[in-house]
Amino acid sequence: MENKRPLYLNVKQTVDHIVDHFGNEIKIGMPLGLGKPVPLINALYQRVKNDSKLTLTIFTALSFEIPIPASDLERRFLGPFLDRHFEGVPSLDYMTDLRQDGLPENVTVREIYCKAGAYRNNPKMQQNCMSTNYTHTVRDCDHAYDNDIFTQIIAKKETGNGTVYSTSCNADTALETLGLFNNYQKQGIKKLSIGMVNSNLPYMLGDAEVPAKAYDIIIDDPAMNYPLFATPRQPISVPDFMIGLHVSTLIKDGGTLQIGIGALGDAIAYGLNLRNNQNDAYKKLIEKSGIGATYGSLIEKIGGTDSFEEGLYGSTEMLVDGFVQLYKGGVIKRKVYYHEGVQTLINEGKLKDAIPSDILKQMIDAETIHPYLTRKDFDALQKVGVLKEGLTYEEGFIVNGDQRYSALLADKANLNTVSENCLGKELKNGVVLTGAFFLGPADFYQTLREMPDEEQRQFEMTGVEVANQLYGNETLRTLQRKNGRFCNTGMKATLLGHVSSDMLEDGTVISGVGGQYNFVSMAHALPDGRLVMMIKGTRHENGRALSNIVYNYGNVTIPRHLKDIIVTEYGIADLQGKCDQDVIKAMLNITDSSFQEELLAEAKQNHKIPEDYEIPEQFRNNTPEKLTATLQEYKAQGLFPDFPFGTEFTDVELLIAYALKVMKAKATTPEAAEFPKIMQELPTEIPENLIPFMDRMGLTNPSGTEEVQSQKMMMLAFKLAGFC
């Protein structure tokens, strides 16, 4: 584009501009998750939908949808909650049409990652899925499909120097794309970048900040300040808690942590907060559960069970609510700094907050700064507080008011003079977390919005090429990310250590690779890093429990030569460096006992384990009942609540949800045969204690056959749950 950056347009003008400049073929990219400018993409989509001469290709990931209840009971329960929770949140028109099989032929949606199972039965989306690493997203959209337009929501701030903007929730691919487009435009290649301001978006500092000229068009219309899509917190089950508890023992104080969104991420956060803030109860549980006795040597080597003195640094692609909870709980507090010399001294225990008088000499001796300071060296040292504010650098001299000092620190006398007159008092601009995008509940966004700048600056949002890998600044990132524990989730694991996370063996895409391989690679590249893959031991389909630990599987996301640690609710399998038979033994030990013998037999049949091998007795009671018993005492004390970090549901809604969950679970068991008899024995009048629940469901005075049936089903649910 040759226009003077930026143009300030409204949504309609922007759509006109796109069509005028790119003609019939429009290719537009949007960030993963929260950062989509929904009103703009809806207006563009409707323009193309109504004009068959135009074609539109959308490149994105994780397109959000407000859930649509499937039955009358679901509608009655979820409807009021969804109306309340998502009030004012706009829906993506292309997703609405997609669900109704109404996506026009002249529109193509290509996603690199989706909500688990969202497109399992959608041929168009299955065919147009792009499998790529998160760090390769910009490259692949550019190389394979020549994407022309990038658009996102942005935050803005008024300063003494004018208006500045932040990529906020999606610095991830935005920073790389904006740089790429800028280079293309210098070559005369037509590209277009669009930012749409939303005042509800937290203004994130650091790398996320960009000048107005980074965009060709900025839409700054108060009517576009719609509420952000907020993900409701999910309940944490007993298996989730047990996975989180096991993982919490593998995290070393003074180390680095990555976790993801959802119940498993929250379970890890809860376990770590419990370890830090209720350490006596935590240690008692670790001992009583057998975790300490079974995995004590591994825990001592790579993790711990004591509270966090130094704390953790978060190095993650996704800033989630769990990290904020860990920050509030005093776990996330280890600061890292953008200077190799400073970070080296910190890691060696020679530097904390206060600047020692010989710090420059220490760094010169360690060869982490040059004896002659360049302007770049000076700026870096001043940014982290080693050199005090107010100094300037002029033609090889450090200037302090009327005083000038040579930047040649090889001269001992000059080094002493500079050290006496130019050092700061303490380190500054440290960060406790590096992330690339964020997503979470409404109060999570509120927390970020209300943080003072100085505090929020500790939460660094940057490009995914920085957050997800060591490449580009390997030495510094290795120092910062010491003792990295990168916790990822998979769907299935094989006895030989393969992990499947994104796709079924028939090719059906369930979610996507995302940044998983990036963190696997980084865990292996770091000298003290470990990968922790979390796999739920079982899943339920059509009323049957099935094992997620299998002998072999036709899709591999993480191959076995990159195996490390796998955790299920039943335990920890340390696979790093082990031969095949020892890998199989470790995996069988963390498998649900209902499936152990069958898997062992298959391993023997394929000559992968000795014929006389037997699973040790201590691992033969891997059952859901044992897990429940393990936590029962602690749940009775108020620990391990279903929603440890709060919930958007009311107390009445939580009890209704519990009753419906019980009925759903029992509907796939032999007990379902007794349902008709139980329903015949239900009271004809609503018991007094159930009236508030029936009122909430709108079933106090049913009218019509469907409502009467729904009332009976609700009464059945309450009966099965023990409410009446």
mmCIF file with all atom_site columns, N, CA and C in Angstrom, residues 130-193:
data_model
loop_
_atom_site.group_PDB
_atom_site.id
_atom_site.type_symbol
_atom_site.label_atom_id
_atom_site.label_alt_id
_atom_site.label_comp_id
_atom_site.label_asym_id
_atom_site.label_entity_id
_atom_site.label_seq_id
_atom_site.pdbx_PDB_ins_code
_atom_site.Cartn_x
_atom_site.Cartn_y
_atom_site.Cartn_z
_atom_site.occupancy
_atom_site.B_iso_or_equiv
_atom_site.pdbx_formal_charge
_atom_site.auth_seq_id
_atom_site.auth_comp_id
_atom_site.auth_asym_id
_atom_site.auth_atom_id
_atom_site.pdbx_PDB_model_num
ATOM 1   N N  . MET A 1 130 ? -5.033 -27.081 8.248  1.00 0.00 ? 130 MET A N  1
ATOM 2   C CA . MET A 1 130 ? -3.608 -26.912 7.970  1.00 0.00 ? 130 MET A CA 1
ATOM 3   C C  . MET A 1 130 ? -2.811 -27.427 9.166  1.00 0.00 ? 130 MET A C  1
ATOM 4   N N  . SER A 1 131 ? -2.033 -28.461 8.965  1.00 0.00 ? 131 SER A N  1
ATOM 5   C CA . SER A 1 131 ? -1.207 -28.996 10.045 1.00 0.00 ? 131 SER A CA 1
ATOM 6   C C  . SER A 1 131 ? 0.160  -28.326 10.005 1.00 0.00 ? 131 SER A C  1
ATOM 7   N N  . THR A 1 132 ? 0.464  -27.553 11.044 1.00 0.00 ? 132 THR A N  1
ATOM 8   C CA . THR A 1 132 ? 1.730  -26.821 11.078 1.00 0.00 ? 132 THR A CA 1
ATOM 9   C C  . THR A 1 132 ? 2.100  -26.509 12.516 1.00 0.00 ? 132 THR A C  1
ATOM 10  N N  . ASN A 1 133 ? 3.382  -26.356 12.763 1.00 0.00 ? 133 ASN A N  1
ATOM 11  C CA . ASN A 1 133 ? 3.816  -25.885 14.074 1.00 0.00 ? 133 ASN A CA 1
ATOM 12  C C  . ASN A 1 133 ? 3.401  -24.434 14.244 1.00 0.00 ? 133 ASN A C  1
ATOM 13  N N  . TYR A 1 134 ? 3.123  -24.054 15.470 1.00 0.00 ? 134 TYR A N  1
ATOM 14  C CA . TYR A 1 134 ? 2.701  -22.679 15.768 1.00 0.00 ? 134 TYR A CA 1
ATOM 15  C C  . TYR A 1 134 ? 3.731  -21.667 15.254 1.00 0.00 ? 134 TYR A C  1
ATOM 16  N N  . THR A 1 135 ? 5.013  -21.987 15.417 1.00 0.00 ? 135 THR A N  1
ATOM 17  C CA . THR A 1 135 ? 6.065  -21.059 14.989 1.00 0.00 ? 135 THR A CA 1
ATOM 18  C C  . THR A 1 135 ? 6.194  -20.969 13.480 1.00 0.00 ? 135 THR A C  1
ATOM 19  N N  . HIS A 1 136 ? 5.545  -21.860 12.750 1.00 0.00 ? 136 HIS A N  1
ATOM 20  C CA . HIS A 1 136 ? 5.619  -21.844 11.286 1.00 0.00 ? 136 HIS A CA 1
ATOM 21  C C  . HIS A 1 136 ? 4.355  -21.274 10.646 1.00 0.00 ? 136 HIS A C  1
ATOM 22  N N  . THR A 1 137 ? 3.423  -20.825 11.454 1.00 0.00 ? 137 THR A N  1
ATOM 23  C CA . THR A 1 137 ? 2.120  -20.404 10.941 1.00 0.00 ? 137 THR A CA 1
ATOM 24  C C  . THR A 1 137 ? 2.226  -19.273 9.923  1.00 0.00 ? 137 THR A C  1
ATOM 25  N N  . VAL A 1 138 ? 2.939  -18.226 10.276 1.00 0.00 ? 138 VAL A N  1
ATOM 26  C CA . VAL A 1 138 ? 3.051  -17.071 9.375  1.00 0.00 ? 138 VAL A CA 1
ATOM 27  C C  . VAL A 1 138 ? 3.734  -17.488 8.087  1.00 0.00 ? 138 VAL A C  1
ATOM 28  N N  . ARG A 1 139 ? 4.816  -18.235 8.213  1.00 0.00 ? 139 ARG A N  1
ATOM 29  C CA . ARG A 1 139 ? 5.531  -18.707 7.022  1.00 0.00 ? 139 ARG A CA 1
ATOM 30  C C  . ARG A 1 139 ? 4.624  -19.519 6.118  1.00 0.00 ? 139 ARG A C  1
ATOM 31  N N  . ASP A 1 140 ? 3.869  -20.452 6.691  1.00 0.00 ? 140 ASP A N  1
ATOM 32  C CA . ASP A 1 140 ? 3.074  -21.361 5.876  1.00 0.00 ? 140 ASP A CA 1
ATOM 33  C C  . ASP A 1 140 ? 1.897  -20.669 5.204  1.00 0.00 ? 140 ASP A C  1
ATOM 34  N N  . CYS A 1 141 ? 1.245  -19.752 5.913  1.00 0.00 ? 141 CYS A N  1
ATOM 35  C CA . CYS A 1 141 ? 0.154  -18.995 5.282  1.00 0.00 ? 141 CYS A CA 1
ATOM 36  C C  . CYS A 1 141 ? 0.680  -18.139 4.138  1.00 0.00 ? 141 CYS A C  1
ATOM 37  N N  . ASP A 1 142 ? 1.880  -17.636 4.306  1.00 0.00 ? 142 ASP A N  1
ATOM 38  C CA . ASP A 1 142 ? 2.496  -16.808 3.265  1.00 0.00 ? 142 ASP A CA 1
ATOM 39  C C  . ASP A 1 142 ? 2.985  -17.665 2.101  1.00 0.00 ? 142 ASP A C  1
ATOM 40  N N  . HIS A 1 143 ? 3.668  -18.751 2.403  1.00 0.00 ? 143 HIS A N  1
ATOM 41  C CA . HIS A 1 143 ? 4.300  -19.562 1.365  1.00 0.00 ? 143 HIS A CA 1
ATOM 42  C C  . HIS A 1 143 ? 3.287  -20.359 0.554  1.00 0.00 ? 143 HIS A C  1
ATOM 43  N N  . ALA A 1 144 ? 2.373  -21.038 1.238  1.00 0.00 ? 144 ALA A N  1
ATOM 44  C CA . ALA A 1 144 ? 1.466  -21.941 0.546  1.00 0.00 ? 144 ALA A CA 1
ATOM 45  C C  . ALA A 1 144 ? 0.287  -21.232 -0.102 1.00 0.00 ? 144 ALA A C  1
ATOM 46  N N  . TYR A 1 145 ? -0.180 -20.135 0.521  1.00 0.00 ? 145 TYR A N  1
ATOM 47  C CA . TYR A 1 145 ? -1.422 -19.518 0.047  1.00 0.00 ? 145 TYR A CA 1
ATOM 48  C C  . TYR A 1 145 ? -1.314 -18.020 -0.183 1.00 0.00 ? 145 TYR A C  1
ATOM 49  N N  . ASP A 1 146 ? -0.132 -17.442 0.023  1.00 0.00 ? 146 ASP A N  1
ATOM 50  C CA . ASP A 1 146 ? 0.103  -16.032 -0.295 1.00 0.00 ? 146 ASP A CA 1
ATOM 51  C C  . ASP A 1 146 ? -0.952 -15.132 0.351  1.00 0.00 ? 146 ASP A C  1
ATOM 52  N N  . ASN A 1 147 ? -1.085 -15.247 1.677  1.00 0.00 ? 147 ASN A N  1
ATOM 53  C CA . ASN A 1 147 ? -2.059 -14.417 2.388  1.00 0.00 ? 147 ASN A CA 1
ATOM 54  C C  . ASN A 1 147 ? -1.744 -12.930 2.211  1.00 0.00 ? 147 ASN A C  1
ATOM 55  N N  . ASP A 1 148 ? -2.784 -12.105 1.993  1.00 0.00 ? 148 ASP A N  1
ATOM 56  C CA . ASP A 1 148 ? -2.590 -10.689 1.661  1.00 0.00 ? 148 ASP A CA 1
ATOM 57  C C  . ASP A 1 148 ? -2.954 -9.728  2.785  1.00 0.00 ? 148 ASP A C  1
ATOM 58  N N  . ILE A 1 149 ? -3.851 -10.139 3.692  1.00 0.00 ? 149 ILE A N  1
ATOM 59  C CA . ILE A 1 149 ? -4.403 -9.212  4.684  1.00 0.00 ? 149 ILE A CA 1
ATOM 60  C C  . ILE A 1 149 ? -4.264 -9.831  6.068  1.00 0.00 ? 149 ILE A C  1
ATOM 61  N N  . PHE A 1 150 ? -3.928 -8.998  7.033  1.00 0.00 ? 150 PHE A N  1
ATOM 62  C CA . PHE A 1 150 ? -3.910 -9.438  8.430  1.00 0.00 ? 150 PHE A CA 1
ATOM 63  C C  . PHE A 1 150 ? -4.728 -8.457  9.245  1.00 0.00 ? 150 PHE A C  1
ATOM 64  N N  . THR A 1 151 ? -5.575 -8.986  10.136 1.00 0.00 ? 151 THR A N  1
ATOM 65  C CA . THR A 1 151 ? -6.405 -8.112  10.954 1.00 0.00 ? 151 THR A CA 1
ATOM 66  C C  . THR A 1 151 ? -6.551 -8.678  12.355 1.00 0.00 ? 151 THR A C  1
ATOM 67  N N  . GLN A 1 152 ? -6.640 -7.794  13.332 1.00 0.00 ? 152 GLN A N  1
ATOM 68  C CA . GLN A 1 152 ? -6.755 -8.218  14.726 1.00 0.00 ? 152 GLN A CA 1
ATOM 69  C C  . GLN A 1 152 ? -7.367 -7.092  15.558 1.00 0.00 ? 152 GLN A C  1
ATOM 70  N N  . ILE A 1 153 ? -7.883 -7.450  16.760 1.00 0.00 ? 153 ILE A N  1
ATOM 71  C CA . ILE A 1 153 ? -8.268 -6.402  17.697 1.00 0.00 ? 153 ILE A CA 1
ATOM 72  C C  . ILE A 1 153 ? -7.024 -5.962  18.457 1.00 0.00 ? 153 ILE A C  1
ATOM 73  N N  . ILE A 1 154 ? -6.987 -4.693  18.816 1.00 0.00 ? 154 ILE A N  1
ATOM 74  C CA . ILE A 1 154 ? -5.842 -4.114  19.510 1.00 0.00 ? 154 ILE A CA 1
ATOM 75  C C  . ILE A 1 154 ? -6.334 -3.226  20.646 1.00 0.00 ? 154 ILE A C  1
ATOM 76  N N  . ALA A 1 155 ? -5.443 -2.966  21.587 1.00 0.00 ? 155 ALA A N  1
ATOM 77  C CA . ALA A 1 155 ? -5.738 -2.033  22.676 1.00 0.00 ? 155 ALA A CA 1
ATOM 78  C C  . ALA A 1 155 ? -5.004 -0.734  22.407 1.00 0.00 ? 155 ALA A C  1
ATOM 79  N N  . LYS A 1 156 ? -5.459 0.348   22.992 1.00 0.00 ? 156 LYS A N  1
ATOM 80  C CA . LYS A 1 156 ? -4.776 1.627   22.789 1.00 0.00 ? 156 LYS A CA 1
ATOM 81  C C  . LYS A 1 156 ? -4.590 2.342   24.114 1.00 0.00 ? 156 LYS A C  1
ATOM 82  N N  . LYS A 1 157 ? -3.617 3.257   24.111 1.00 0.00 ? 157 LYS A N  1
ATOM 83  C CA . LYS A 1 157 ? -3.330 4.048   25.304 1.00 0.00 ? 157 LYS A CA 1
ATOM 84  C C  . LYS A 1 157 ? -2.905 5.446   24.853 1.00 0.00 ? 157 LYS A C  1
ATOM 85  N N  . GLU A 1 158 ? -3.415 6.433   25.569 1.00 0.00 ? 158 GLU A N  1
ATOM 86  C CA . GLU A 1 158 ? -3.005 7.814   25.297 1.00 0.00 ? 158 GLU A CA 1
ATOM 87  C C  . GLU A 1 158 ? -1.818 8.159   26.188 1.00 0.00 ? 158 GLU A C  1
ATOM 88  N N  . THR A 1 159 ? -0.757 8.654   25.588 1.00 0.00 ? 159 THR A N  1
ATOM 89  C CA . THR A 1 159 ? 0.443  9.038   26.337 1.00 0.00 ? 159 THR A CA 1
ATOM 90  C C  . THR A 1 159 ? 0.803  10.479  26.002 1.00 0.00 ? 159 THR A C  1
ATOM 91  N N  . GLY A 1 160 ? 1.812  10.988  26.694 1.00 0.00 ? 160 GLY A N  1
ATOM 92  C CA . GLY A 1 160 ? 2.277  12.346  26.409 1.00 0.00 ? 160 GLY A CA 1
ATOM 93  C C  . GLY A 1 160 ? 2.836  12.495  25.015 1.00 0.00 ? 160 GLY A C  1
ATOM 94  N N  . ASN A 1 161 ? 3.220  11.371  24.413 1.00 0.00 ? 161 ASN A N  1
ATOM 95  C CA . ASN A 1 161 ? 3.763  11.387  23.053 1.00 0.00 ? 161 ASN A CA 1
ATOM 96  C C  . ASN A 1 161 ? 2.744  10.958  22.007 1.00 0.00 ? 161 ASN A C  1
ATOM 97  N N  . GLY A 1 162 ? 1.469  10.899  22.404 1.00 0.00 ? 162 GLY A N  1
ATOM 98  C CA . GLY A 1 162 ? 0.431  10.520  21.449 1.00 0.00 ? 162 GLY A CA 1
ATOM 99  C C  . GLY A 1 162 ? -0.162 9.160   21.757 1.00 0.00 ? 162 GLY A C  1
ATOM 100 N N  . THR A 1 163 ? -0.932 8.646   20.821 1.00 0.00 ? 163 THR A N  1
ATOM 101 C CA . THR A 1 163 ? -1.622 7.371   20.984 1.00 0.00 ? 163 THR A CA 1
ATOM 102 C C  . THR A 1 163 ? -0.706 6.218   20.600 1.00 0.00 ? 163 THR A C  1
ATOM 103 N N  . VAL A 1 164 ? -0.649 5.216   21.465 1.00 0.00 ? 164 VAL A N  1
ATOM 104 C CA . VAL A 1 164 ? 0.121  4.013   21.160 1.00 0.00 ? 164 VAL A CA 1
ATOM 105 C C  . VAL A 1 164 ? -0.818 2.813   21.262 1.00 0.00 ? 164 VAL A C  1
ATOM 106 N N  . TYR A 1 165 ? -0.404 1.714   20.649 1.00 0.00 ? 165 TYR A N  1
ATOM 107 C CA . TYR A 1 165 ? -1.274 0.548   20.539 1.00 0.00 ? 165 TYR A CA 1
ATOM 108 C C  . TYR A 1 165 ? -0.565 -0.708  21.041 1.00 0.00 ? 165 TYR A C  1
ATOM 109 N N  . SER A 1 166 ? -1.364 -1.707  21.377 1.00 0.00 ? 166 SER A N  1
ATOM 110 C CA . SER A 1 166 ? -0.818 -2.980  21.852 1.00 0.00 ? 166 SER A CA 1
ATOM 111 C C  . SER A 1 166 ? -1.515 -4.131  21.135 1.00 0.00 ? 166 SER A C  1
ATOM 112 N N  . THR A 1 167 ? -0.707 -5.095  20.689 1.00 0.00 ? 167 THR A N  1
ATOM 113 C CA . THR A 1 167 ? -1.264 -6.314  20.101 1.00 0.00 ? 167 THR A CA 1
ATOM 114 C C  . THR A 1 167 ? -1.883 -7.199  21.173 1.00 0.00 ? 167 THR A C  1
ATOM 115 N N  . SER A 1 168 ? -1.620 -6.907  22.425 1.00 0.00 ? 168 SER A N  1
ATOM 116 C CA . SER A 1 168 ? -2.317 -7.444  23.594 1.00 0.00 ? 168 SER A CA 1
ATOM 117 C C  . SER A 1 168 ? -2.426 -8.963  23.610 1.00 0.00 ? 168 SER A C  1
ATOM 118 N N  . CYS A 1 169 ? -3.652 -9.468  23.394 1.00 0.00 ? 169 CYS A N  1
ATOM 119 C CA . CYS A 1 169 ? -3.925 -10.896 23.542 1.00 0.00 ? 169 CYS A CA 1
ATOM 120 C C  . CYS A 1 169 ? -3.279 -11.740 22.464 1.00 0.00 ? 169 CYS A C  1
ATOM 121 N N  . ASN A 1 170 ? -2.794 -11.133 21.386 1.00 0.00 ? 170 ASN A N  1
ATOM 122 C CA . ASN A 1 170 ? -2.247 -11.910 20.276 1.00 0.00 ? 170 ASN A CA 1
ATOM 123 C C  . ASN A 1 170 ? -1.021 -11.260 19.671 1.00 0.00 ? 170 ASN A C  1
ATOM 124 N N  . ALA A 1 171 ? 0.007  -11.135 20.519 1.00 0.00 ? 171 ALA A N  1
ATOM 125 C CA . ALA A 1 171 ? 1.308  -10.757 19.968 1.00 0.00 ? 171 ALA A CA 1
ATOM 126 C C  . ALA A 1 171 ? 1.882  -11.925 19.182 1.00 0.00 ? 171 ALA A C  1
ATOM 127 N N  . ASP A 1 172 ? 1.384  -13.111 19.425 1.00 0.00 ? 172 ASP A N  1
ATOM 128 C CA . ASP A 1 172 ? 1.909  -14.387 18.924 1.00 0.00 ? 172 ASP A CA 1
ATOM 129 C C  . ASP A 1 172 ? 2.346  -14.353 17.464 1.00 0.00 ? 172 ASP A C  1
ATOM 130 N N  . THR A 1 173 ? 1.403  -14.248 16.563 1.00 0.00 ? 173 THR A N  1
ATOM 131 C CA . THR A 1 173 ? 1.733  -14.196 15.130 1.00 0.00 ? 173 THR A CA 1
ATOM 132 C C  . THR A 1 173 ? 1.637  -12.779 14.579 1.00 0.00 ? 173 THR A C  1
ATOM 133 N N  . ALA A 1 174 ? 1.081  -11.860 15.373 1.00 0.00 ? 174 ALA A N  1
ATOM 134 C CA . ALA A 1 174 ? 0.896  -10.492 14.887 1.00 0.00 ? 174 ALA A CA 1
ATOM 135 C C  . ALA A 1 174 ? 2.223  -9.796  14.634 1.00 0.00 ? 174 ALA A C  1
ATOM 136 N N  . LEU A 1 175 ? 3.147  -9.888  15.578 1.00 0.00 ? 175 LEU A N  1
ATOM 137 C CA . LEU A 1 175 ? 4.404  -9.154  15.440 1.00 0.00 ? 175 LEU A CA 1
ATOM 138 C C  . LEU A 1 175 ? 5.190  -9.634  14.226 1.00 0.00 ? 175 LEU A C  1
ATOM 139 N N  . GLU A 1 176 ? 5.211  -10.943 14.016 1.00 0.00 ? 176 GLU A N  1
ATOM 140 C CA . GLU A 1 176 ? 5.918  -11.484 12.850 1.00 0.00 ? 176 GLU A CA 1
ATOM 141 C C  . GLU A 1 176 ? 5.228  -11.072 11.555 1.00 0.00 ? 176 GLU A C  1
ATOM 142 N N  . THR A 1 177 ? 3.898  -11.116 11.538 1.00 0.00 ? 177 THR A N  1
ATOM 143 C CA . THR A 1 177 ? 3.152  -10.764 10.328 1.00 0.00 ? 177 THR A CA 1
ATOM 144 C C  . THR A 1 177 ? 3.318  -9.291  9.981  1.00 0.00 ? 177 THR A C  1
ATOM 145 N N  . LEU A 1 178 ? 3.225  -8.425  10.988 1.00 0.00 ? 178 LEU A N  1
ATOM 146 C CA . LEU A 1 178 ? 3.390  -6.992  10.735 1.00 0.00 ? 178 LEU A CA 1
ATOM 147 C C  . LEU A 1 178 ? 4.771  -6.704  10.166 1.00 0.00 ? 178 LEU A C  1
ATOM 148 N N  . GLY A 1 179 ? 5.792  -7.370  10.684 1.00 0.00 ? 179 GLY A N  1
ATOM 149 C CA . GLY A 1 179 ? 7.138  -7.190  10.144 1.00 0.00 ? 179 GLY A CA 1
ATOM 150 C C  . GLY A 1 179 ? 7.263  -7.708  8.726  1.00 0.00 ? 179 GLY A C  1
ATOM 151 N N  . LEU A 1 180 ? 6.668  -8.874  8.462  1.00 0.00 ? 180 LEU A N  1
ATOM 152 C CA . LEU A 1 180 ? 6.704  -9.456  7.117  1.00 0.00 ? 180 LEU A CA 1
ATOM 153 C C  . LEU A 1 180 ? 6.000  -8.559  6.115  1.00 0.00 ? 180 LEU A C  1
ATOM 154 N N  . PHE A 1 181 ? 4.808  -8.086  6.473  1.00 0.00 ? 181 PHE A N  1
ATOM 155 C CA . PHE A 1 181 ? 4.049  -7.224  5.559  1.00 0.00 ? 181 PHE A CA 1
ATOM 156 C C  . PHE A 1 181 ? 4.790  -5.923  5.285  1.00 0.00 ? 181 PHE A C  1
ATOM 157 N N  . ASN A 1 182 ? 5.422  -5.381  6.299  1.00 0.00 ? 182 ASN A N  1
ATOM 158 C CA . ASN A 1 182 ? 6.185  -4.148  6.120  1.00 0.00 ? 182 ASN A CA 1
ATOM 159 C C  . ASN A 1 182 ? 7.312  -4.347  5.101  1.00 0.00 ? 182 ASN A C  1
ATOM 160 N N  . ASN A 1 183 ? 7.995  -5.486  5.192  1.00 0.00 ? 183 ASN A N  1
ATOM 161 C CA . ASN A 1 183 ? 9.066  -5.781  4.233  1.00 0.00 ? 183 ASN A CA 1
ATOM 162 C C  . ASN A 1 183 ? 8.516  -5.950  2.826  1.00 0.00 ? 183 ASN A C  1
ATOM 163 N N  . TYR A 1 184 ? 7.367  -6.615  2.713  1.00 0.00 ? 184 TYR A N  1
ATOM 164 C CA . TYR A 1 184 ? 6.748  -6.774  1.397  1.00 0.00 ? 184 TYR A CA 1
ATOM 165 C C  . TYR A 1 184 ? 6.396  -5.412  0.789  1.00 0.00 ? 184 TYR A C  1
ATOM 166 N N  . GLN A 1 185 ? 5.852  -4.538  1.611  1.00 0.00 ? 185 GLN A N  1
ATOM 167 C CA . GLN A 1 185 ? 5.437  -3.236  1.094  1.00 0.00 ? 185 GLN A CA 1
ATOM 168 C C  . GLN A 1 185 ? 6.624  -2.403  0.642  1.00 0.00 ? 185 GLN A C  1
ATOM 169 N N  . LYS A 1 186 ? 7.764  -2.563  1.310  1.00 0.00 ? 186 LYS A N  1
ATOM 170 C CA . LYS A 1 186 ? 8.974  -1.867  0.860  1.00 0.00 ? 186 LYS A CA 1
ATOM 171 C C  . LYS A 1 186 ? 9.399  -2.343  -0.519 1.00 0.00 ? 186 LYS A C  1
ATOM 172 N N  . GLN A 1 187 ? 9.020  -3.583  -0.865 1.00 0.00 ? 187 GLN A N  1
ATOM 173 C CA . GLN A 1 187 ? 9.335  -4.137  -2.181 1.00 0.00 ? 187 GLN A CA 1
ATOM 174 C C  . GLN A 1 187 ? 8.246  -3.834  -3.201 1.00 0.00 ? 187 GLN A C  1
ATOM 175 N N  . GLY A 1 188 ? 7.218  -3.102  -2.782 1.00 0.00 ? 188 GLY A N  1
ATOM 176 C CA . GLY A 1 188 ? 6.130  -2.762  -3.687 1.00 0.00 ? 188 GLY A CA 1
ATOM 177 C C  . GLY A 1 188 ? 5.080  -3.841  -3.823 1.00 0.00 ? 188 GLY A C  1
ATOM 178 N N  . ILE A 1 189 ? 5.101  -4.829  -2.930 1.00 0.00 ? 189 ILE A N  1
ATOM 179 C CA . ILE A 1 189 ? 4.125  -5.920  -2.960 1.00 0.00 ? 189 ILE A CA 1
ATOM 180 C C  . ILE A 1 189 ? 2.942  -5.540  -2.081 1.00 0.00 ? 189 ILE A C  1
ATOM 181 N N  . LYS A 1 190 ? 1.759  -5.655  -2.624 1.00 0.00 ? 190 LYS A N  1
ATOM 182 C CA . LYS A 1 190 ? 0.553  -5.173  -1.961 1.00 0.00 ? 190 LYS A CA 1
ATOM 183 C C  . LYS A 1 190 ? 0.138  -6.085  -0.804 1.00 0.00 ? 190 LYS A C  1
ATOM 184 N N  . LYS A 1 191 ? 0.131  -5.555  0.408  1.00 0.00 ? 191 LYS A N  1
ATOM 185 C CA . LYS A 1 191 ? -0.344 -6.239  1.602  1.00 0.00 ? 191 LYS A CA 1
ATOM 186 C C  . LYS A 1 191 ? -1.136 -5.227  2.420  1.00 0.00 ? 191 LYS A C  1
ATOM 187 N N  . LEU A 1 192 ? -1.906 -5.717  3.379  1.00 0.00 ? 192 LEU A N  1
ATOM 188 C CA . LEU A 1 192 ? -2.741 -4.811  4.170  1.00 0.00 ? 192 LEU A CA 1
ATOM 189 C C  . LEU A 1 192 ? -2.834 -5.318  5.605  1.00 0.00 ? 192 LEU A C  1
ATOM 190 N N  . SER A 1 193 ? -2.524 -4.452  6.553  1.00 0.00 ? 193 SER A N  1
ATOM 191 C CA . SER A 1 193 ? -2.660 -4.792  7.971  1.00 0.00 ? 193 SER A CA 1
ATOM 192 C C  . SER A 1 193 ? -3.695 -3.872  8.609  1.00 0.00 ? 193 SER A C  1
#
